[in-house]
Amino acid sequence: MPFLGKDWRSPGWSWTKTDRGWKRIVFFGHELEDNNKDIDLKELCSDNNENLFVGEVCELANTKRKKEFYNNNTKSQFVFRDKWIYVQKGSTKERHGYCTLGEVLNRLDFSSAIQDLRRFNYVAKLFQLIARSQLTSLSGAAQKNYFNILEKIVRKVLEDNYNPRLVKELLQDLSSTLHSLTIHFGRCVLVGNVNIWLCRLETIVKWQQELNNMQIPKQLYTGMSFNDLPLHMQNQILCKLSDACDIINLGQATPTLHILSENMTLWKKLCQFHFSDKPFCRNLGLTRSDNVDWKLMYFTLQKHYPMKEQYGDTLHFCKHCSTLFWKDFGHPCTSNDPDSCLMPISPQHFIDLFKF
């Protein structure tokens, strides 16, 4: 019988009642549902030997056959598409084992997250941090899933021309890591054959060439354009940008935007946004001198302090349930005040969460 009350140990699983009793619901990827709608169960269980299985044994055999069929006919890894996952850091009387970074990478729905522009930068930055330090800690299935999602990220950039600079930095860090591991360490730290990693390294080089050769087509608009806006509105738009590279690149578009991008007030606000809470920088907003080169100040401070990260949407962690989830989807929280238990997780905090 399932536990119907509020269990303090975890949010619990989803159950359904059948003729044989209660059965736990397992949600698989939406891609499996889309690609295998025409698959007949008789086709998956055509072997006569499989008729010997009955009950749950036959069900497990059918699930395994579906996984093999899916992996052999698609390039994506067969993974769960959960909206939340319980993060366990150690064994208790109620639970044994712990949750790893690879398990979260396989179970959380990162493939759908990259299709959302609010989460794209977050997932790309998270994959960049994994490429720098955590690639060898992933299991073989997690590494395969990592490269499958990475391919979707590259394809989205090539199709939509969205933020190619971030993905170029990601591929550069991944290429440097793989080159170092395959040349200097070899198979002692990598899961799988070294030749597979060399092929992946060649694929990364191919992706880098495609991104470098990417041409953004000129958009033809018959209505009002950005240049038709009043100068104060253009200046307000520049003030909303938190990345210095975006401001510099935008300033190269037209002479008017170049003048606006060199405004010291703009760079002063950028310094206050990123570094006002850092030591020795809390008095930046009180400086009234007109002789300060705030653009030079920004790049000087950037060498010593990390910039403040800003994302449209992030993963959240429930301190009461120890659950990691996307905020839009929520999770089955057992707390009387769920909002007070939520904590946004930055990409670096996500990596630190699985360092045991």
Short mmCIF file of C-alpha atoms in Angstrom, two decimals:
data_model
loop_
_atom_site.label_atom_id
_atom_site.label_comp_id
_atom_site.label_asym_id
_atom_site.label_seq_id
_atom_site.Cartn_x
_atom_site.Cartn_y
_atom_site.Cartn_z
CA MET A 1 0.00 0.00 0.00
CA PRO A 2 1.30 3.49 -0.73
CA PHE A 3 1.88 5.97 2.03
CA LEU A 4 -0.94 8.52 1.74
CA GLY A 5 0.22 11.02 4.37
CA LYS A 6 2.93 13.65 4.24
CA ASP A 7 6.20 11.76 4.37
CA TRP A 8 9.03 13.88 5.77
CA ARG A 9 11.65 11.67 4.14
CA SER A 10 10.93 12.61 0.50
CA PRO A 11 8.14 13.88 -1.77
CA GLY A 12 7.47 10.26 -2.79
CA TRP A 13 6.73 8.62 -6.12
CA SER A 14 3.63 8.68 -8.32
CA TRP A 15 1.43 5.58 -8.07
CA THR A 16 -1.55 4.16 -9.94
CA LYS A 17 -3.96 1.42 -8.97
CA THR A 18 -4.20 -1.65 -11.22
CA ASP A 19 -5.95 -5.01 -11.04
CA ARG A 20 -2.82 -6.52 -9.49
CA GLY A 21 -2.40 -3.78 -6.91
CA TRP A 22 -0.54 -0.47 -6.75
CA LYS A 23 2.10 0.19 -9.38
CA ARG A 24 4.70 2.96 -9.50
CA ILE A 25 4.45 5.25 -12.54
CA VAL A 26 7.70 5.71 -14.48
CA PHE A 27 7.77 8.69 -16.86
CA PHE A 28 10.04 8.29 -19.86
CA GLY A 29 11.08 10.85 -22.45
CA HIS A 30 8.55 12.65 -24.58
CA GLU A 31 10.72 11.77 -27.56
CA LEU A 32 10.05 8.09 -26.94
CA GLU A 33 6.34 8.74 -27.03
CA ASP A 34 6.61 10.74 -30.26
CA ASN A 35 8.94 8.36 -32.08
CA ASN A 36 7.37 5.06 -31.01
CA LYS A 37 3.65 5.71 -31.44
CA ASP A 38 3.50 3.23 -34.29
CA ILE A 39 5.44 0.51 -32.48
CA ASP A 40 3.31 -2.55 -31.82
CA LEU A 41 3.85 -4.47 -28.64
CA LYS A 42 3.87 -7.71 -30.66
CA GLU A 43 6.77 -6.37 -32.71
CA LEU A 44 8.74 -5.66 -29.55
CA CYS A 45 7.99 -9.11 -28.10
CA SER A 46 8.31 -11.19 -31.27
CA ASP A 47 10.77 -13.70 -29.78
CA ASN A 48 9.17 -16.92 -28.59
CA ASN A 49 11.49 -17.12 -25.59
CA GLU A 50 9.97 -13.98 -24.18
CA ASN A 51 6.59 -15.66 -23.89
CA LEU A 52 7.98 -17.53 -20.92
CA PHE A 53 7.94 -14.35 -18.88
CA VAL A 54 4.80 -13.50 -17.01
CA GLY A 55 3.63 -10.58 -14.90
CA GLU A 56 6.28 -8.05 -13.94
CA VAL A 57 9.11 -10.06 -15.53
CA CYS A 58 7.47 -9.73 -18.95
CA GLU A 59 6.91 -6.03 -18.33
CA LEU A 60 10.59 -5.50 -17.54
CA ALA A 61 11.57 -7.43 -20.65
CA ASN A 62 9.27 -5.27 -22.77
CA THR A 63 10.73 -2.09 -21.27
CA LYS A 64 14.25 -3.30 -21.99
CA ARG A 65 13.31 -4.09 -25.58
CA LYS A 66 11.80 -0.61 -25.96
CA LYS A 67 15.04 0.92 -24.71
CA GLU A 68 17.11 -1.12 -27.17
CA PHE A 69 14.75 -0.23 -30.03
CA TYR A 70 14.90 3.45 -29.09
CA ASN A 71 18.70 3.55 -28.80
CA ASN A 72 19.21 1.71 -32.09
CA ASN A 73 16.89 3.97 -34.08
CA THR A 74 17.68 7.39 -32.61
CA LYS A 75 20.80 9.32 -31.72
CA SER A 76 19.50 10.42 -28.34
CA GLN A 77 20.17 8.56 -25.13
CA PHE A 78 17.18 6.85 -23.51
CA VAL A 79 16.76 8.83 -20.29
CA PHE A 80 14.05 9.87 -17.89
CA ARG A 81 12.45 13.30 -18.27
CA ASP A 82 11.62 14.09 -14.67
CA LYS A 83 10.69 17.61 -13.64
CA TRP A 84 12.30 17.16 -10.22
CA ILE A 85 14.75 14.81 -8.51
CA TYR A 86 15.49 14.01 -4.89
CA VAL A 87 19.09 14.91 -4.01
CA GLN A 88 20.50 12.50 -1.45
CA LYS A 89 24.03 13.01 -0.17
CA GLY A 90 24.35 9.96 2.07
CA SER A 91 22.75 6.78 3.33
CA THR A 92 20.11 6.86 6.05
CA LYS A 93 17.85 4.28 7.67
CA GLU A 94 15.15 5.14 5.16
CA ARG A 95 17.31 5.54 2.05
CA HIS A 96 20.52 3.93 0.86
CA GLY A 97 22.97 5.39 -1.63
CA TYR A 98 23.34 8.93 -2.88
CA CYS A 99 22.51 11.07 -5.92
CA THR A 100 25.32 11.81 -8.36
CA LEU A 101 25.86 14.55 -10.92
CA GLY A 102 25.47 12.04 -13.75
CA GLU A 103 22.14 10.81 -12.41
CA VAL A 104 20.76 14.35 -12.26
CA LEU A 105 22.06 15.02 -15.77
CA ASN A 106 20.20 11.95 -17.02
CA ARG A 107 16.95 12.42 -15.16
CA LEU A 108 16.24 16.17 -15.27
CA ASP A 109 14.74 17.52 -18.48
CA PHE A 110 17.68 19.48 -19.90
CA SER A 111 16.77 18.69 -23.53
CA SER A 112 13.53 20.64 -23.22
CA ALA A 113 15.20 23.34 -21.12
CA ILE A 114 17.48 24.45 -23.96
CA GLN A 115 14.41 25.15 -26.10
CA ASP A 116 13.38 27.81 -23.58
CA LEU A 117 15.34 31.04 -24.08
CA ARG A 118 15.09 31.81 -20.37
CA ARG A 119 17.01 28.63 -19.51
CA PHE A 120 19.35 28.34 -22.49
CA ASN A 121 22.16 30.45 -21.01
CA TYR A 122 21.82 28.66 -17.68
CA VAL A 123 22.16 25.18 -19.21
CA ALA A 124 25.04 26.29 -21.48
CA LYS A 125 26.94 27.77 -18.52
CA LEU A 126 26.29 24.61 -16.49
CA PHE A 127 27.65 22.44 -19.31
CA GLN A 128 30.69 24.71 -19.52
CA LEU A 129 31.48 24.16 -15.83
CA ILE A 130 31.03 20.40 -16.26
CA ALA A 131 33.43 20.47 -19.20
CA ARG A 132 36.05 22.28 -17.14
CA SER A 133 36.17 20.06 -14.07
CA GLN A 134 33.46 17.40 -13.79
CA LEU A 135 33.58 15.53 -17.10
CA THR A 136 35.49 12.56 -15.70
CA SER A 137 33.03 12.17 -12.82
CA LEU A 138 30.15 11.35 -15.19
CA SER A 139 29.13 7.79 -15.90
CA GLY A 140 29.21 6.40 -19.43
CA ALA A 141 25.45 6.95 -19.92
CA ALA A 142 25.70 10.47 -18.51
CA GLN A 143 28.62 11.30 -20.82
CA LYS A 144 26.65 10.06 -23.81
CA ASN A 145 23.65 12.11 -22.75
CA TYR A 146 25.93 15.13 -22.19
CA PHE A 147 27.14 15.08 -25.79
CA ASN A 148 23.65 14.45 -27.15
CA ILE A 149 22.32 17.54 -25.38
CA LEU A 150 25.41 19.48 -26.42
CA GLU A 151 24.67 18.64 -30.04
CA LYS A 152 21.15 20.02 -29.60
CA ILE A 153 22.63 23.21 -28.13
CA VAL A 154 24.90 23.67 -31.15
CA ARG A 155 22.05 22.98 -33.58
CA LYS A 156 19.83 25.50 -31.86
CA VAL A 157 22.52 28.18 -32.17
CA LEU A 158 23.03 27.39 -35.86
CA GLU A 159 19.29 27.52 -36.53
CA ASP A 160 18.28 30.50 -34.37
CA ASN A 161 21.62 32.41 -34.26
CA TYR A 162 21.15 32.74 -30.50
CA ASN A 163 24.19 33.57 -28.31
CA PRO A 164 26.93 31.87 -30.37
CA ARG A 165 29.67 33.45 -28.22
CA LEU A 166 28.68 31.50 -25.11
CA VAL A 167 28.57 28.19 -27.00
CA LYS A 168 31.96 28.91 -28.61
CA GLU A 169 33.46 29.36 -25.14
CA LEU A 170 31.81 26.12 -24.04
CA LEU A 171 33.26 24.16 -26.96
CA GLN A 172 36.69 25.71 -26.44
CA ASP A 173 36.79 24.66 -22.79
CA LEU A 174 35.53 21.19 -23.65
CA SER A 175 38.10 20.81 -26.42
CA SER A 176 40.94 21.85 -24.10
CA THR A 177 39.78 19.40 -21.42
CA LEU A 178 39.43 16.46 -23.81
CA HIS A 179 42.76 17.20 -25.46
CA SER A 180 44.47 17.23 -22.08
CA LEU A 181 42.78 14.02 -20.93
CA THR A 182 43.29 12.02 -24.12
CA ILE A 183 46.89 13.12 -24.71
CA HIS A 184 48.32 13.26 -21.20
CA PHE A 185 46.17 10.82 -19.21
CA GLY A 186 44.53 8.51 -21.72
CA ARG A 187 42.12 5.77 -20.81
CA CYS A 188 42.92 5.78 -17.09
CA VAL A 189 40.46 8.62 -16.39
CA LEU A 190 37.97 8.30 -19.25
CA VAL A 191 35.00 5.94 -19.40
CA GLY A 192 35.07 3.99 -22.65
CA ASN A 193 37.53 3.52 -25.45
CA VAL A 194 40.00 6.31 -26.08
CA ASN A 195 39.20 6.20 -29.80
CA ILE A 196 35.60 7.17 -29.00
CA TRP A 197 36.85 10.28 -27.23
CA LEU A 198 39.10 11.11 -30.15
CA CYS A 199 36.06 10.92 -32.43
CA ARG A 200 34.17 13.20 -30.05
CA LEU A 201 37.08 15.60 -30.15
CA GLU A 202 36.88 15.66 -33.95
CA THR A 203 33.14 16.33 -33.69
CA ILE A 204 33.81 19.30 -31.40
CA VAL A 205 36.28 20.71 -33.94
CA LYS A 206 33.61 20.32 -36.63
CA TRP A 207 31.08 22.18 -34.46
CA GLN A 208 33.57 24.97 -33.88
CA GLN A 209 34.12 25.36 -37.62
CA GLU A 210 30.38 25.51 -38.24
CA LEU A 211 29.96 28.22 -35.60
CA ASN A 212 32.89 30.22 -36.96
CA ASN A 213 31.46 30.05 -40.48
CA MET A 214 27.95 30.96 -39.33
CA GLN A 215 26.51 33.93 -41.16
CA ILE A 216 23.67 35.84 -39.55
CA PRO A 217 21.27 36.87 -42.35
CA LYS A 218 20.26 40.51 -42.59
CA GLN A 219 16.71 41.04 -41.47
CA LEU A 220 14.47 43.06 -43.78
CA TYR A 221 11.84 45.05 -41.92
CA THR A 222 9.41 47.50 -43.47
CA GLY A 223 8.30 49.00 -40.15
CA MET A 224 10.14 50.82 -37.38
CA SER A 225 13.68 49.66 -36.64
CA PHE A 226 15.94 50.06 -33.60
CA ASN A 227 17.58 53.14 -35.12
CA ASP A 228 14.19 54.87 -35.38
CA LEU A 229 13.79 54.89 -31.60
CA PRO A 230 14.59 58.08 -29.66
CA LEU A 231 18.11 58.30 -28.27
CA HIS A 232 16.97 58.11 -24.66
CA MET A 233 15.12 54.85 -25.39
CA GLN A 234 18.18 53.39 -27.11
CA ASN A 235 20.26 54.39 -24.11
CA GLN A 236 17.77 52.72 -21.74
CA ILE A 237 18.04 49.49 -23.74
CA LEU A 238 21.84 49.57 -23.47
CA CYS A 239 21.53 50.07 -19.71
CA LYS A 240 19.59 46.80 -19.48
CA LEU A 241 22.54 44.81 -20.86
CA SER A 242 24.69 43.20 -18.18
CA ASP A 243 27.46 41.88 -20.44
CA ALA A 244 30.23 44.25 -21.53
CA CYS A 245 30.88 42.29 -24.72
CA ASP A 246 27.25 42.76 -25.79
CA ILE A 247 27.56 46.53 -25.25
CA ILE A 248 30.78 46.72 -27.26
CA ASN A 249 29.37 44.61 -30.10
CA LEU A 250 26.19 46.68 -30.19
CA GLY A 251 28.29 49.84 -30.33
CA GLN A 252 29.89 48.61 -33.55
CA ALA A 253 26.55 48.54 -35.38
CA THR A 254 26.07 52.28 -36.01
CA PRO A 255 27.95 55.50 -35.16
CA THR A 256 25.10 56.58 -32.88
CA LEU A 257 25.24 53.35 -30.89
CA HIS A 258 29.02 53.68 -30.66
CA ILE A 259 28.63 57.06 -28.96
CA LEU A 260 26.02 55.67 -26.58
CA SER A 261 28.18 52.62 -25.77
CA GLU A 262 31.09 54.87 -24.75
CA ASN A 263 29.00 56.82 -22.24
CA MET A 264 30.76 56.71 -18.85
CA THR A 265 27.44 56.71 -16.99
CA LEU A 266 26.60 53.41 -18.67
CA TRP A 267 29.89 51.83 -17.59
CA LYS A 268 29.53 53.24 -14.08
CA LYS A 269 26.16 51.50 -13.70
CA LEU A 270 27.73 48.31 -15.04
CA CYS A 271 30.48 48.49 -12.42
CA GLN A 272 27.94 49.06 -9.68
CA PHE A 273 25.83 46.13 -10.84
CA HIS A 274 28.65 43.60 -10.91
CA PHE A 275 31.05 44.75 -8.19
CA SER A 276 29.19 46.95 -5.67
CA ASP A 277 28.88 44.07 -3.17
CA LYS A 278 32.55 43.06 -3.40
CA PRO A 279 35.15 44.11 -0.81
CA PHE A 280 36.91 47.41 -1.52
CA CYS A 281 34.22 48.18 -4.13
CA ARG A 282 31.29 49.25 -1.98
CA ASN A 283 32.13 52.92 -2.34
CA LEU A 284 31.95 52.91 -6.14
CA GLY A 285 28.51 54.46 -6.12
CA LEU A 286 29.68 57.33 -3.92
CA THR A 287 32.41 58.40 -6.32
CA ARG A 288 31.44 61.66 -7.99
CA SER A 289 34.65 62.44 -9.81
CA ASP A 290 34.29 63.03 -13.55
CA ASN A 291 37.87 61.95 -14.23
CA VAL A 292 37.24 58.25 -13.66
CA ASP A 293 37.42 56.06 -16.74
CA TRP A 294 34.63 53.66 -15.78
CA LYS A 295 35.18 51.46 -18.81
CA LEU A 296 38.78 50.89 -17.80
CA MET A 297 37.63 50.45 -14.20
CA TYR A 298 35.22 47.71 -15.26
CA PHE A 299 37.82 45.62 -17.08
CA THR A 300 40.31 46.13 -14.24
CA LEU A 301 37.83 44.88 -11.65
CA GLN A 302 36.86 42.02 -13.92
CA LYS A 303 40.37 40.58 -13.57
CA HIS A 304 40.06 40.38 -9.78
CA TYR A 305 36.37 39.66 -9.11
CA PRO A 306 33.83 37.35 -10.74
CA MET A 307 30.94 39.03 -12.49
CA LYS A 308 27.40 38.72 -11.20
CA GLU A 309 25.49 36.07 -13.13
CA GLN A 310 21.98 36.81 -14.33
CA TYR A 311 19.62 34.23 -15.83
CA GLY A 312 16.01 34.29 -16.92
CA ASP A 313 15.23 31.05 -15.09
CA THR A 314 17.28 28.70 -12.91
CA LEU A 315 16.95 25.43 -11.09
CA HIS A 316 15.65 25.69 -7.53
CA PHE A 317 16.40 23.60 -4.47
CA CYS A 318 13.88 22.89 -1.73
CA LYS A 319 15.67 22.78 1.61
CA HIS A 320 12.74 20.96 3.23
CA CYS A 321 12.42 18.14 0.68
CA SER A 322 16.05 18.16 -0.63
CA THR A 323 14.57 18.29 -4.13
CA LEU A 324 16.06 19.89 -7.24
CA PHE A 325 13.55 21.12 -9.83
CA TRP A 326 12.61 23.76 -12.39
CA LYS A 327 10.51 26.40 -10.67
CA ASP A 328 7.85 26.54 -13.41
CA PHE A 329 7.07 22.83 -13.00
CA GLY A 330 7.27 22.77 -9.21
CA HIS A 331 7.57 19.65 -7.05
CA PRO A 332 5.37 17.76 -4.56
CA CYS A 333 6.54 19.62 -1.47
CA THR A 334 5.46 18.43 1.97
CA SER A 335 6.13 21.75 3.72
CA ASN A 336 3.31 23.95 4.99
CA ASP A 337 5.11 26.99 3.52
CA PRO A 338 6.89 25.78 0.35
CA ASP A 339 7.98 29.25 -0.82
CA SER A 340 10.10 29.81 2.29
CA CYS A 341 12.11 26.67 1.56
CA LEU A 342 13.08 27.51 -2.03
CA MET A 343 16.61 28.51 -2.95
CA PRO A 344 17.78 29.41 -6.49
CA ILE A 345 20.76 27.38 -7.65
CA SER A 346 23.48 29.02 -9.74
CA PRO A 347 25.51 26.85 -12.14
CA GLN A 348 28.50 26.83 -9.78
CA HIS A 349 26.28 26.00 -6.82
CA PHE A 350 24.84 23.13 -8.87
CA ILE A 351 28.34 21.70 -9.34
CA ASP A 352 29.20 22.16 -5.66
CA LEU A 353 25.99 20.40 -4.67
CA PHE A 354 27.37 17.09 -5.95
CA LYS A 355 30.91 17.31 -4.58
CA PHE A 356 31.08 14.67 -1.89
#
